[in-house]
Amino acid sequence: MMKTPITVLQELMVKFSESPEYECVAQSGPQHLAVFEYRCAARGHVVSATARSKKEAKQEVARLMLARLAAAGLSVPPPYAAPAAAAPLACDEPSAGAVGTGSRSYKALLKELCQEYNLPGPEYTLEGDTGPAHARRFTARCAVGAHARIASATTKKAAQQLAAQQLYQYLRENLARLTEDFVEEDALARAHERAMERYVEARADAPHRPDLGQCVADYHLGLLLHLEEEQVSLGADALEAASPDAEPETALQAVAGALGLRVEWHSLPAEGGALTLVRLAPSSPPLVFCARTRDAAAAEALTYLRLTMKFKGQK
């Protein structure tokens, strides 16, 4: 019967009067689909692996450590001397590979570590790609200042994660006394919060999308369909507050601002002189009014808004 990776690694380390160190560093996913991440340290090397149970994760990380030691020149008995590929998991978590990403983003951890201790930010470069189209392997380089690590994987993203993990673990091990107050879970939480903030900002800056489900018969209600009650109330108040003697363009700016709309001006060449176009955005369908002068175009827009507010109040 073939010996397990844990047994082979233990016997190999006995020759050096050492023992491999195992640690369960993370657990993710619901209880019925839990994924465990184990880390193993031996002879100055550190690798990680994930699996659906602690026992499987420990065996997998021992197998990866044997492959790492074999690559470093130690005499490892077959079949564990060959580079190992981690078994895929039936979940969304990526496989660990030779230095797995596990259940966490080491790119995020490395970035947080650099920010917290005033290190230059990590830089990633694609060093190359090899193999046929159906079995491509990408090699990525991760560098922080003068320190760098290179890793390969079947995707660019995975290769960057693996390189980031190697560099992150190297920095943590060699700067342990200086970074002992760095808490990984807190760092990941901060990274997640910042990512969500960027997502919200991106959504806020995203262009208005037309309502593809809107019927042509409802086009005249286009503005009403995406205005909140509070906006309509503010717009109606702005219309009432507008002085009859005020310039239409000034009044339009005030009412549009209350409704949360932008006033955009355009010029359209035409016979007898250019036409002035004023657009209220965002709206679906687009609201565009045309006249010979800016004041006349603004007056047309104000008339539409006044009728719209009146119709809304009657509903």
PDB file of C-alpha atoms in Angstrom:
ATOM      1  CA  MET A   1       0.000   0.000   0.000  1.00  0.00           C
ATOM      2  CA  MET A   2       1.378   3.416  -0.986  1.00  0.00           C
ATOM      3  CA  LYS A   3       2.237   5.763   1.856  1.00  0.00           C
ATOM      4  CA  THR A   4       0.239   8.951   2.274  1.00  0.00           C
ATOM      5  CA  PRO A   5       1.853  12.342   1.573  1.00  0.00           C
ATOM      6  CA  ILE A   6       1.795  13.180   5.291  1.00  0.00           C
ATOM      7  CA  THR A   7       3.695   9.999   6.135  1.00  0.00           C
ATOM      8  CA  VAL A   8       6.260  10.494   3.374  1.00  0.00           C
ATOM      9  CA  LEU A   9       6.838  14.122   4.388  1.00  0.00           C
ATOM     10  CA  GLN A  10       7.217  13.177   8.042  1.00  0.00           C
ATOM     11  CA  GLU A  11       9.782  10.473   7.221  1.00  0.00           C
ATOM     12  CA  LEU A  12      11.681  12.864   4.975  1.00  0.00           C
ATOM     13  CA  MET A  13      11.849  15.548   7.661  1.00  0.00           C
ATOM     14  CA  VAL A  14      13.037  13.073  10.299  1.00  0.00           C
ATOM     15  CA  LYS A  15      16.285  12.824   8.336  1.00  0.00           C
ATOM     16  CA  PHE A  16      16.860  16.489   9.157  1.00  0.00           C
ATOM     17  CA  SER A  17      15.703  16.090  12.777  1.00  0.00           C
ATOM     18  CA  GLU A  18      12.756  18.364  11.967  1.00  0.00           C
ATOM     19  CA  SER A  19       8.996  18.109  11.712  1.00  0.00           C
ATOM     20  CA  PRO A  20       6.676  19.812   9.214  1.00  0.00           C
ATOM     21  CA  GLU A  21       4.343  22.411  10.688  1.00  0.00           C
ATOM     22  CA  TYR A  22       0.667  22.299   9.725  1.00  0.00           C
ATOM     23  CA  GLU A  23      -1.919  24.988  10.381  1.00  0.00           C
ATOM     24  CA  CYS A  24      -5.576  25.325   9.398  1.00  0.00           C
ATOM     25  CA  VAL A  25      -5.612  29.017   8.467  1.00  0.00           C
ATOM     26  CA  ALA A  26      -9.111  29.494   7.061  1.00  0.00           C
ATOM     27  CA  GLN A  27     -12.568  28.031   6.643  1.00  0.00           C
ATOM     28  CA  SER A  28     -15.072  29.441   4.178  1.00  0.00           C
ATOM     29  CA  GLY A  29     -18.480  28.672   2.739  1.00  0.00           C
ATOM     30  CA  PRO A  30     -21.655  27.321   4.378  1.00  0.00           C
ATOM     31  CA  GLN A  31     -21.395  24.370   6.737  1.00  0.00           C
ATOM     32  CA  HIS A  32     -22.575  21.827   4.158  1.00  0.00           C
ATOM     33  CA  LEU A  33     -20.092  23.177   1.581  1.00  0.00           C
ATOM     34  CA  ALA A  34     -17.242  24.226   3.848  1.00  0.00           C
ATOM     35  CA  VAL A  35     -13.788  24.660   2.337  1.00  0.00           C
ATOM     36  CA  PHE A  36     -10.702  24.418   4.560  1.00  0.00           C
ATOM     37  CA  GLU A  37      -7.312  25.969   3.867  1.00  0.00           C
ATOM     38  CA  TYR A  38      -4.202  24.362   5.355  1.00  0.00           C
ATOM     39  CA  ARG A  39      -0.704  25.791   5.400  1.00  0.00           C
ATOM     40  CA  CYS A  40       2.469  23.740   5.730  1.00  0.00           C
ATOM     41  CA  ALA A  41       5.960  24.994   6.560  1.00  0.00           C
ATOM     42  CA  ALA A  42       9.098  22.885   6.139  1.00  0.00           C
ATOM     43  CA  ARG A  43      12.764  23.569   5.408  1.00  0.00           C
ATOM     44  CA  GLY A  44      12.055  27.274   4.865  1.00  0.00           C
ATOM     45  CA  HIS A  45       9.246  26.673   2.378  1.00  0.00           C
ATOM     46  CA  VAL A  46       5.555  27.483   2.865  1.00  0.00           C
ATOM     47  CA  VAL A  47       2.672  26.202   0.727  1.00  0.00           C
ATOM     48  CA  SER A  48      -1.110  26.236   1.050  1.00  0.00           C
ATOM     49  CA  ALA A  49      -3.939  24.068  -0.227  1.00  0.00           C
ATOM     50  CA  THR A  50      -7.706  23.858   0.081  1.00  0.00           C
ATOM     51  CA  ALA A  51     -10.131  20.942   0.254  1.00  0.00           C
ATOM     52  CA  ARG A  52     -13.604  20.031   1.447  1.00  0.00           C
ATOM     53  CA  SER A  53     -12.345  18.513   4.711  1.00  0.00           C
ATOM     54  CA  LYS A  54      -9.457  19.185   7.074  1.00  0.00           C
ATOM     55  CA  LYS A  55      -8.059  15.707   6.458  1.00  0.00           C
ATOM     56  CA  GLU A  56      -8.040  16.138   2.673  1.00  0.00           C
ATOM     57  CA  ALA A  57      -6.579  19.659   2.926  1.00  0.00           C
ATOM     58  CA  LYS A  58      -3.755  18.418   5.164  1.00  0.00           C
ATOM     59  CA  GLN A  59      -2.935  15.545   2.790  1.00  0.00           C
ATOM     60  CA  GLU A  60      -3.029  17.916  -0.192  1.00  0.00           C
ATOM     61  CA  VAL A  61      -0.750  20.497   1.425  1.00  0.00           C
ATOM     62  CA  ALA A  62       1.717  17.709   2.349  1.00  0.00           C
ATOM     63  CA  ARG A  63       1.693  16.527  -1.275  1.00  0.00           C
ATOM     64  CA  LEU A  64       2.384  20.056  -2.501  1.00  0.00           C
ATOM     65  CA  MET A  65       5.183  20.474   0.026  1.00  0.00           C
ATOM     66  CA  LEU A  66       6.830  17.259  -1.226  1.00  0.00           C
ATOM     67  CA  ALA A  67       6.692  18.598  -4.783  1.00  0.00           C
ATOM     68  CA  ARG A  68       8.187  21.899  -3.612  1.00  0.00           C
ATOM     69  CA  LEU A  69      11.037  20.151  -1.750  1.00  0.00           C
ATOM     70  CA  ALA A  70      11.722  17.975  -4.798  1.00  0.00           C
ATOM     71  CA  ALA A  71      11.970  21.099  -6.942  1.00  0.00           C
ATOM     72  CA  ALA A  72      14.411  22.524  -4.380  1.00  0.00           C
ATOM     73  CA  GLY A  73      16.716  19.529  -4.898  1.00  0.00           C
ATOM     74  CA  LEU A  74      15.755  17.209  -2.040  1.00  0.00           C
ATOM     75  CA  SER A  75      15.427  13.486  -2.706  1.00  0.00           C
ATOM     76  CA  VAL A  76      11.676  12.814  -2.622  1.00  0.00           C
ATOM     77  CA  PRO A  77      10.376   9.333  -3.478  1.00  0.00           C
ATOM     78  CA  PRO A  78       8.008   8.957  -6.427  1.00  0.00           C
ATOM     79  CA  PRO A  79       5.261   9.733  -7.230  1.00  0.00           C
ATOM     80  CA  TYR A  80       5.481  12.766  -4.922  1.00  0.00           C
ATOM     81  CA  ALA A  81       8.595  14.155  -6.593  1.00  0.00           C
ATOM     82  CA  ALA A  82       6.555  15.231  -9.631  1.00  0.00           C
ATOM     83  CA  PRO A  83       4.874  18.668  -9.619  1.00  0.00           C
ATOM     84  CA  ALA A  84       1.354  18.194  -8.314  1.00  0.00           C
ATOM     85  CA  ALA A  85      -1.837  19.804  -9.514  1.00  0.00           C
ATOM     86  CA  ALA A  86      -4.455  20.309  -6.851  1.00  0.00           C
ATOM     87  CA  ALA A  87      -7.760  18.548  -7.358  1.00  0.00           C
ATOM     88  CA  PRO A  88     -10.517  20.938  -8.403  1.00  0.00           C
ATOM     89  CA  LEU A  89     -13.198  21.780  -5.872  1.00  0.00           C
ATOM     90  CA  ALA A  90     -16.904  21.740  -6.677  1.00  0.00           C
ATOM     91  CA  CYS A  91     -17.320  25.321  -5.532  1.00  0.00           C
ATOM     92  CA  ASP A  92     -16.476  28.866  -6.556  1.00  0.00           C
ATOM     93  CA  GLU A  93     -13.150  28.866  -4.701  1.00  0.00           C
ATOM     94  CA  PRO A  94     -10.094  28.478  -6.976  1.00  0.00           C
ATOM     95  CA  SER A  95      -7.824  25.490  -6.546  1.00  0.00           C
ATOM     96  CA  ALA A  96      -4.681  26.156  -4.543  1.00  0.00           C
ATOM     97  CA  GLY A  97      -2.150  24.789  -7.032  1.00  0.00           C
ATOM     98  CA  ALA A  98       1.509  24.716  -6.023  1.00  0.00           C
ATOM     99  CA  VAL A  99       1.085  27.798  -3.873  1.00  0.00           C
ATOM    100  CA  GLY A 100      -2.654  28.140  -3.816  1.00  0.00           C
ATOM    101  CA  THR A 101      -4.760  31.218  -3.521  1.00  0.00           C
ATOM    102  CA  GLY A 102      -7.007  29.370  -1.110  1.00  0.00           C
ATOM    103  CA  SER A 103     -10.148  31.066   0.120  1.00  0.00           C
ATOM    104  CA  ARG A 104      -8.707  34.561   0.245  1.00  0.00           C
ATOM    105  CA  SER A 105      -7.307  37.163  -2.111  1.00  0.00           C
ATOM    106  CA  TYR A 106      -3.572  37.469  -1.570  1.00  0.00           C
ATOM    107  CA  LYS A 107      -3.487  40.376  -4.003  1.00  0.00           C
ATOM    108  CA  ALA A 108      -5.752  42.252  -1.598  1.00  0.00           C
ATOM    109  CA  LEU A 109      -3.704  41.172   1.425  1.00  0.00           C
ATOM    110  CA  LEU A 110      -0.440  42.219  -0.212  1.00  0.00           C
ATOM    111  CA  LYS A 111      -1.892  45.593  -1.174  1.00  0.00           C
ATOM    112  CA  GLU A 112      -3.183  46.178   2.370  1.00  0.00           C
ATOM    113  CA  LEU A 113       0.187  45.160   3.839  1.00  0.00           C
ATOM    114  CA  CYS A 114       1.993  47.624   1.578  1.00  0.00           C
ATOM    115  CA  GLN A 115      -0.402  50.449   2.426  1.00  0.00           C
ATOM    116  CA  GLU A 116      -0.281  49.830   6.174  1.00  0.00           C
ATOM    117  CA  TYR A 117       3.520  49.778   6.376  1.00  0.00           C
ATOM    118  CA  ASN A 118       4.278  52.423   3.721  1.00  0.00           C
ATOM    119  CA  LEU A 119       5.742  50.031   1.158  1.00  0.00           C
ATOM    120  CA  PRO A 120       5.504  50.766  -2.560  1.00  0.00           C
ATOM    121  CA  GLY A 121       2.407  49.252  -4.102  1.00  0.00           C
ATOM    122  CA  PRO A 122       2.665  45.821  -5.755  1.00  0.00           C
ATOM    123  CA  GLU A 123       3.238  45.810  -9.510  1.00  0.00           C
ATOM    124  CA  TYR A 124       2.164  42.941 -11.753  1.00  0.00           C
ATOM    125  CA  THR A 125       3.606  42.081 -15.158  1.00  0.00           C
ATOM    126  CA  LEU A 126       2.910  39.223 -17.549  1.00  0.00           C
ATOM    127  CA  GLU A 127       6.217  37.453 -18.169  1.00  0.00           C
ATOM    128  CA  GLY A 128       4.908  35.087 -20.849  1.00  0.00           C
ATOM    129  CA  ASP A 129       2.464  32.381 -21.844  1.00  0.00           C
ATOM    130  CA  THR A 130       3.098  28.912 -23.228  1.00  0.00           C
ATOM    131  CA  GLY A 131       1.233  25.856 -24.403  1.00  0.00           C
ATOM    132  CA  PRO A 132      -1.605  25.211 -26.864  1.00  0.00           C
ATOM    133  CA  ALA A 133      -4.827  27.228 -26.758  1.00  0.00           C
ATOM    134  CA  HIS A 134      -6.707  24.543 -24.792  1.00  0.00           C
ATOM    135  CA  ALA A 135      -3.942  24.211 -22.171  1.00  0.00           C
ATOM    136  CA  ARG A 136      -2.428  27.676 -21.909  1.00  0.00           C
ATOM    137  CA  ARG A 137      -0.186  28.560 -18.969  1.00  0.00           C
ATOM    138  CA  PHE A 138       0.559  32.135 -18.009  1.00  0.00           C
ATOM    139  CA  THR A 139       3.541  33.370 -16.001  1.00  0.00           C
ATOM    140  CA  ALA A 140       3.075  36.510 -13.911  1.00  0.00           C
ATOM    141  CA  ARG A 141       5.550  38.541 -11.873  1.00  0.00           C
ATOM    142  CA  CYS A 142       4.628  40.391  -8.689  1.00  0.00           C
ATOM    143  CA  ALA A 143       7.083  42.981  -7.355  1.00  0.00           C
ATOM    144  CA  VAL A 144       7.185  45.225  -4.300  1.00  0.00           C
ATOM    145  CA  GLY A 145      10.227  47.440  -4.493  1.00  0.00           C
ATOM    146  CA  ALA A 146      13.283  45.229  -4.934  1.00  0.00           C
ATOM    147  CA  HIS A 147      11.414  42.044  -3.949  1.00  0.00           C
ATOM    148  CA  ALA A 148       9.643  39.951  -6.577  1.00  0.00           C
ATOM    149  CA  ARG A 149       8.131  36.520  -7.103  1.00  0.00           C
ATOM    150  CA  ILE A 150       7.097  34.703 -10.292  1.00  0.00           C
ATOM    151  CA  ALA A 151       4.350  32.084 -10.619  1.00  0.00           C
ATOM    152  CA  SER A 152       2.502  30.233 -13.375  1.00  0.00           C
ATOM    153  CA  ALA A 153      -1.117  29.132 -13.725  1.00  0.00           C
ATOM    154  CA  THR A 154      -3.770  28.412 -16.337  1.00  0.00           C
ATOM    155  CA  THR A 155      -5.130  31.985 -16.173  1.00  0.00           C
ATOM    156  CA  LYS A 156      -3.507  35.408 -15.811  1.00  0.00           C
ATOM    157  CA  LYS A 157      -5.547  36.162 -12.706  1.00  0.00           C
ATOM    158  CA  ALA A 158      -4.563  32.916 -10.984  1.00  0.00           C
ATOM    159  CA  ALA A 159      -0.894  33.447 -11.844  1.00  0.00           C
ATOM    160  CA  GLN A 160      -1.000  36.930 -10.300  1.00  0.00           C
ATOM    161  CA  GLN A 161      -2.665  35.546  -7.181  1.00  0.00           C
ATOM    162  CA  LEU A 162      -0.031  32.841  -6.804  1.00  0.00           C
ATOM    163  CA  ALA A 163       2.828  35.306  -7.253  1.00  0.00           C
ATOM    164  CA  ALA A 164       1.175  37.690  -4.787  1.00  0.00           C
ATOM    165  CA  GLN A 165       0.806  34.895  -2.244  1.00  0.00           C
ATOM    166  CA  GLN A 166       4.465  33.917  -2.470  1.00  0.00           C
ATOM    167  CA  LEU A 167       5.608  37.508  -2.047  1.00  0.00           C
ATOM    168  CA  TYR A 168       3.118  38.211   0.734  1.00  0.00           C
ATOM    169  CA  GLN A 169       4.222  35.142   2.700  1.00  0.00           C
ATOM    170  CA  TYR A 170       7.882  36.035   2.181  1.00  0.00           C
ATOM    171  CA  LEU A 171       7.344  39.540   3.532  1.00  0.00           C
ATOM    172  CA  ARG A 172       5.315  38.318   6.494  1.00  0.00           C
ATOM    173  CA  GLU A 173       7.936  35.718   7.415  1.00  0.00           C
ATOM    174  CA  ASN A 174      10.900  38.069   7.097  1.00  0.00           C
ATOM    175  CA  LEU A 175       9.188  41.066   8.678  1.00  0.00           C
ATOM    176  CA  ALA A 176       7.317  39.105  11.329  1.00  0.00           C
ATOM    177  CA  ARG A 177       8.368  41.313  14.227  1.00  0.00           C
ATOM    178  CA  LEU A 178       7.397  44.479  12.385  1.00  0.00           C
ATOM    179  CA  THR A 179       4.081  43.203  11.026  1.00  0.00           C
ATOM    180  CA  GLU A 180       2.875  41.226  14.028  1.00  0.00           C
ATOM    181  CA  ASP A 181      -0.074  43.601  14.484  1.00  0.00           C
ATOM    182  CA  PHE A 182      -1.263  43.036  10.881  1.00  0.00           C
ATOM    183  CA  VAL A 183      -4.546  41.083  11.098  1.00  0.00           C
ATOM    184  CA  GLU A 184      -5.403  39.379   7.827  1.00  0.00           C
ATOM    185  CA  GLU A 185      -9.171  39.197   8.365  1.00  0.00           C
ATOM    186  CA  ASP A 186      -9.326  42.911   9.192  1.00  0.00           C
ATOM    187  CA  ALA A 187      -7.241  43.714   6.120  1.00  0.00           C
ATOM    188  CA  LEU A 188      -9.556  41.674   3.881  1.00  0.00           C
ATOM    189  CA  ALA A 189     -12.580  43.433   5.404  1.00  0.00           C
ATOM    190  CA  ARG A 190     -11.017  46.833   4.644  1.00  0.00           C
ATOM    191  CA  ALA A 191     -10.261  45.766   1.087  1.00  0.00           C
ATOM    192  CA  HIS A 192     -13.844  44.576   0.642  1.00  0.00           C
ATOM    193  CA  GLU A 193     -15.242  47.870   1.945  1.00  0.00           C
ATOM    194  CA  ARG A 194     -13.059  49.873  -0.436  1.00  0.00           C
ATOM    195  CA  ALA A 195     -14.074  47.652  -3.352  1.00  0.00           C
ATOM    196  CA  MET A 196     -17.752  48.206  -2.535  1.00  0.00           C
ATOM    197  CA  GLU A 197     -17.187  51.970  -2.328  1.00  0.00           C
ATOM    198  CA  ARG A 198     -15.559  51.946  -5.769  1.00  0.00           C
ATOM    199  CA  TYR A 199     -18.472  49.885  -7.105  1.00  0.00           C
ATOM    200  CA  VAL A 200     -21.034  52.339  -5.746  1.00  0.00           C
ATOM    201  CA  GLU A 201     -19.078  55.284  -7.184  1.00  0.00           C
ATOM    202  CA  ALA A 202     -18.841  53.561 -10.553  1.00  0.00           C
ATOM    203  CA  ARG A 203     -22.579  52.908 -10.518  1.00  0.00           C
ATOM    204  CA  ALA A 204     -23.249  56.546  -9.651  1.00  0.00           C
ATOM    205  CA  ASP A 205     -21.097  57.721 -12.578  1.00  0.00           C
ATOM    206  CA  ALA A 206     -22.566  55.192 -15.007  1.00  0.00           C
ATOM    207  CA  PRO A 207     -24.467  56.689 -17.952  1.00  0.00           C
ATOM    208  CA  HIS A 208     -28.245  56.621 -17.888  1.00  0.00           C
ATOM    209  CA  ARG A 209     -29.634  53.589 -19.692  1.00  0.00           C
ATOM    210  CA  PRO A 210     -32.816  53.887 -21.747  1.00  0.00           C
ATOM    211  CA  ASP A 211     -35.856  51.902 -20.640  1.00  0.00           C
ATOM    212  CA  LEU A 212     -36.134  49.280 -23.388  1.00  0.00           C
ATOM    213  CA  GLY A 213     -39.434  48.072 -21.964  1.00  0.00           C
ATOM    214  CA  GLN A 214     -41.142  51.424 -22.363  1.00  0.00           C
ATOM    215  CA  CYS A 215     -44.055  51.526 -24.807  1.00  0.00           C
ATOM    216  CA  VAL A 216     -44.253  54.228 -27.457  1.00  0.00           C
ATOM    217  CA  ALA A 217     -47.701  55.107 -26.105  1.00  0.00           C
ATOM    218  CA  ASP A 218     -46.049  56.015 -22.791  1.00  0.00           C
ATOM    219  CA  TYR A 219     -43.324  58.221 -24.233  1.00  0.00           C
ATOM    220  CA  HIS A 220     -45.033  61.346 -22.998  1.00  0.00           C
ATOM    221  CA  LEU A 221     -44.712  59.898 -19.476  1.00  0.00           C
ATOM    222  CA  GLY A 222     -40.990  59.209 -19.859  1.00  0.00           C
ATOM    223  CA  LEU A 223     -39.960  61.839 -17.341  1.00  0.00           C
ATOM    224  CA  LEU A 224     -42.603  60.842 -14.809  1.00  0.00           C
ATOM    225  CA  LEU A 225     -41.649  57.176 -14.834  1.00  0.00           C
ATOM    226  CA  HIS A 226     -38.268  57.727 -13.155  1.00  0.00           C
ATOM    227  CA  LEU A 227     -38.935  60.763 -10.970  1.00  0.00           C
ATOM    228  CA  GLU A 228     -39.433  60.298  -7.246  1.00  0.00           C
ATOM    229  CA  GLU A 229     -42.333  61.992  -5.477  1.00  0.00           C
ATOM    230  CA  GLU A 230     -39.907  64.239  -3.598  1.00  0.00           C
ATOM    231  CA  GLN A 231     -38.264  65.340  -6.848  1.00  0.00           C
ATOM    232  CA  VAL A 232     -41.644  66.161  -8.399  1.00  0.00           C
ATOM    233  CA  SER A 233     -42.575  68.199  -5.334  1.00  0.00           C
ATOM    234  CA  LEU A 234     -39.301  70.127  -5.462  1.00  0.00           C
ATOM    235  CA  GLY A 235     -39.739  70.731  -9.187  1.00  0.00           C
ATOM    236  CA  ALA A 236     -43.285  72.018  -8.711  1.00  0.00           C
ATOM    237  CA  ASP A 237     -42.079  74.369  -5.970  1.00  0.00           C
ATOM    238  CA  ALA A 238     -39.302  75.645  -8.230  1.00  0.00           C
ATOM    239  CA  LEU A 239     -41.835  76.309 -11.004  1.00  0.00           C
ATOM    240  CA  GLU A 240     -44.087  78.264  -8.660  1.00  0.00           C
ATOM    241  CA  ALA A 241     -41.131  80.233  -7.305  1.00  0.00           C
ATOM    242  CA  ALA A 242     -39.958  81.215 -10.778  1.00  0.00           C
ATOM    243  CA  SER A 243     -40.751  84.858 -11.433  1.00  0.00           C
ATOM    244  CA  PRO A 244     -42.823  85.582 -14.564  1.00  0.00           C
ATOM    245  CA  ASP A 245     -40.216  88.185 -15.444  1.00  0.00           C
ATOM    246  CA  ALA A 246     -37.275  85.799 -15.013  1.00  0.00           C
ATOM    247  CA  GLU A 247     -35.286  84.743 -18.049  1.00  0.00           C
ATOM    248  CA  PRO A 248     -36.501  81.314 -19.272  1.00  0.00           C
ATOM    249  CA  GLU A 249     -32.959  79.939 -19.293  1.00  0.00           C
ATOM    250  CA  THR A 250     -32.418  80.892 -15.634  1.00  0.00           C
ATOM    251  CA  ALA A 251     -35.784  79.456 -14.593  1.00  0.00           C
ATOM    252  CA  LEU A 252     -35.113  76.221 -16.508  1.00  0.00           C
ATOM    253  CA  GLN A 253     -31.798  75.742 -14.724  1.00  0.00           C
ATOM    254  CA  ALA A 254     -33.503  76.113 -11.334  1.00  0.00           C
ATOM    255  CA  VAL A 255     -36.361  73.714 -12.125  1.00  0.00           C
ATOM    256  CA  ALA A 256     -34.118  71.118 -13.763  1.00  0.00           C
ATOM    257  CA  GLY A 257     -31.771  71.231 -10.761  1.00  0.00           C
ATOM    258  CA  ALA A 258     -34.699  70.555  -8.418  1.00  0.00           C
ATOM    259  CA  LEU A 259     -35.710  67.566 -10.559  1.00  0.00           C
ATOM    260  CA  GLY A 260     -32.161  66.188 -10.644  1.00  0.00           C
ATOM    261  CA  LEU A 261     -31.774  66.809 -14.384  1.00  0.00           C
ATOM    262  CA  ARG A 262     -28.934  68.307 -16.386  1.00  0.00           C
ATOM    263  CA  VAL A 263     -29.514  71.064 -18.944  1.00  0.00           C
ATOM    264  CA  GLU A 264     -27.439  70.477 -22.076  1.00  0.00           C
ATOM    265  CA  TRP A 265     -27.234  73.002 -24.915  1.00  0.00           C
ATOM    266  CA  HIS A 266     -26.493  72.138 -28.543  1.00  0.00           C
ATOM    267  CA  SER A 267     -26.541  73.926 -31.866  1.00  0.00           C
ATOM    268  CA  LEU A 268     -28.027  72.480 -35.054  1.00  0.00           C
ATOM    269  CA  PRO A 269     -27.142  74.031 -38.450  1.00  0.00           C
ATOM    270  CA  ALA A 270     -30.230  74.934 -40.491  1.00  0.00           C
ATOM    271  CA  GLU A 271     -31.323  77.166 -43.330  1.00  0.00           C
ATOM    272  CA  GLY A 272     -31.893  80.717 -42.186  1.00  0.00           C
ATOM    273  CA  GLY A 273     -29.594  80.306 -39.169  1.00  0.00           C
ATOM    274  CA  ALA A 274     -28.654  77.696 -36.592  1.00  0.00           C
ATOM    275  CA  LEU A 275     -31.291  76.156 -34.305  1.00  0.00           C
ATOM    276  CA  THR A 276     -30.757  75.907 -30.580  1.00  0.00           C
ATOM    277  CA  LEU A 277     -31.411  72.575 -28.911  1.00  0.00           C
ATOM    278  CA  VAL A 278     -31.813  72.082 -25.166  1.00  0.00           C
ATOM    279  CA  ARG A 279     -31.774  68.580 -23.710  1.00  0.00           C
ATOM    280  CA  LEU A 280     -32.894  67.484 -20.242  1.00  0.00           C
ATOM    281  CA  ALA A 281     -30.928  64.465 -19.092  1.00  0.00           C
ATOM    282  CA  PRO A 282     -31.155  61.771 -17.998  1.00  0.00           C
ATOM    283  CA  SER A 283     -34.584  60.861 -19.288  1.00  0.00           C
ATOM    284  CA  SER A 284     -36.113  58.042 -21.265  1.00  0.00           C
ATOM    285  CA  PRO A 285     -37.013  58.814 -23.968  1.00  0.00           C
ATOM    286  CA  PRO A 286     -34.627  61.779 -24.413  1.00  0.00           C
ATOM    287  CA  LEU A 287     -36.247  65.175 -23.882  1.00  0.00           C
ATOM    288  CA  VAL A 288     -35.037  67.663 -26.503  1.00  0.00           C
ATOM    289  CA  PHE A 289     -36.594  71.030 -27.330  1.00  0.00           C
ATOM    290  CA  CYS A 290     -35.745  73.187 -30.326  1.00  0.00           C
ATOM    291  CA  ALA A 291     -36.105  76.901 -31.145  1.00  0.00           C
ATOM    292  CA  ARG A 292     -34.275  79.751 -32.849  1.00  0.00           C
ATOM    293  CA  THR A 293     -32.919  81.183 -29.574  1.00  0.00           C
ATOM    294  CA  ARG A 294     -31.847  79.822 -26.201  1.00  0.00           C
ATOM    295  CA  ASP A 295     -34.644  81.623 -24.383  1.00  0.00           C
ATOM    296  CA  ALA A 296     -37.253  80.278 -26.788  1.00  0.00           C
ATOM    297  CA  ALA A 297     -35.922  76.718 -26.417  1.00  0.00           C
ATOM    298  CA  ALA A 298     -35.855  77.094 -22.616  1.00  0.00           C
ATOM    299  CA  ALA A 299     -39.443  78.380 -22.706  1.00  0.00           C
ATOM    300  CA  GLU A 300     -40.527  75.279 -24.642  1.00  0.00           C
ATOM    301  CA  ALA A 301     -38.850  73.061 -22.055  1.00  0.00           C
ATOM    302  CA  LEU A 302     -40.509  74.960 -19.202  1.00  0.00           C
ATOM    303  CA  THR A 303     -43.912  74.544 -20.836  1.00  0.00           C
ATOM    304  CA  TYR A 304     -43.370  70.776 -21.038  1.00  0.00           C
ATOM    305  CA  LEU A 305     -42.245  70.589 -17.411  1.00  0.00           C
ATOM    306  CA  ARG A 306     -45.196  72.678 -16.262  1.00  0.00           C
ATOM    307  CA  LEU A 307     -47.663  70.350 -18.026  1.00  0.00           C
ATOM    308  CA  THR A 308     -45.806  67.301 -16.677  1.00  0.00           C
ATOM    309  CA  MET A 309     -45.941  68.561 -13.089  1.00  0.00           C
ATOM    310  CA  LYS A 310     -49.648  69.363 -13.504  1.00  0.00           C
ATOM    311  CA  PHE A 311     -50.371  65.878 -14.874  1.00  0.00           C
ATOM    312  CA  LYS A 312     -48.423  64.283 -12.007  1.00  0.00           C
ATOM    313  CA  GLY A 313     -50.420  66.249  -9.472  1.00  0.00           C
ATOM    314  CA  GLN A 314     -53.694  65.082 -10.984  1.00  0.00           C
ATOM    315  CA  LYS A 315     -52.815  61.379 -10.787  1.00  0.00           C
TER     316      LYS A 315
END
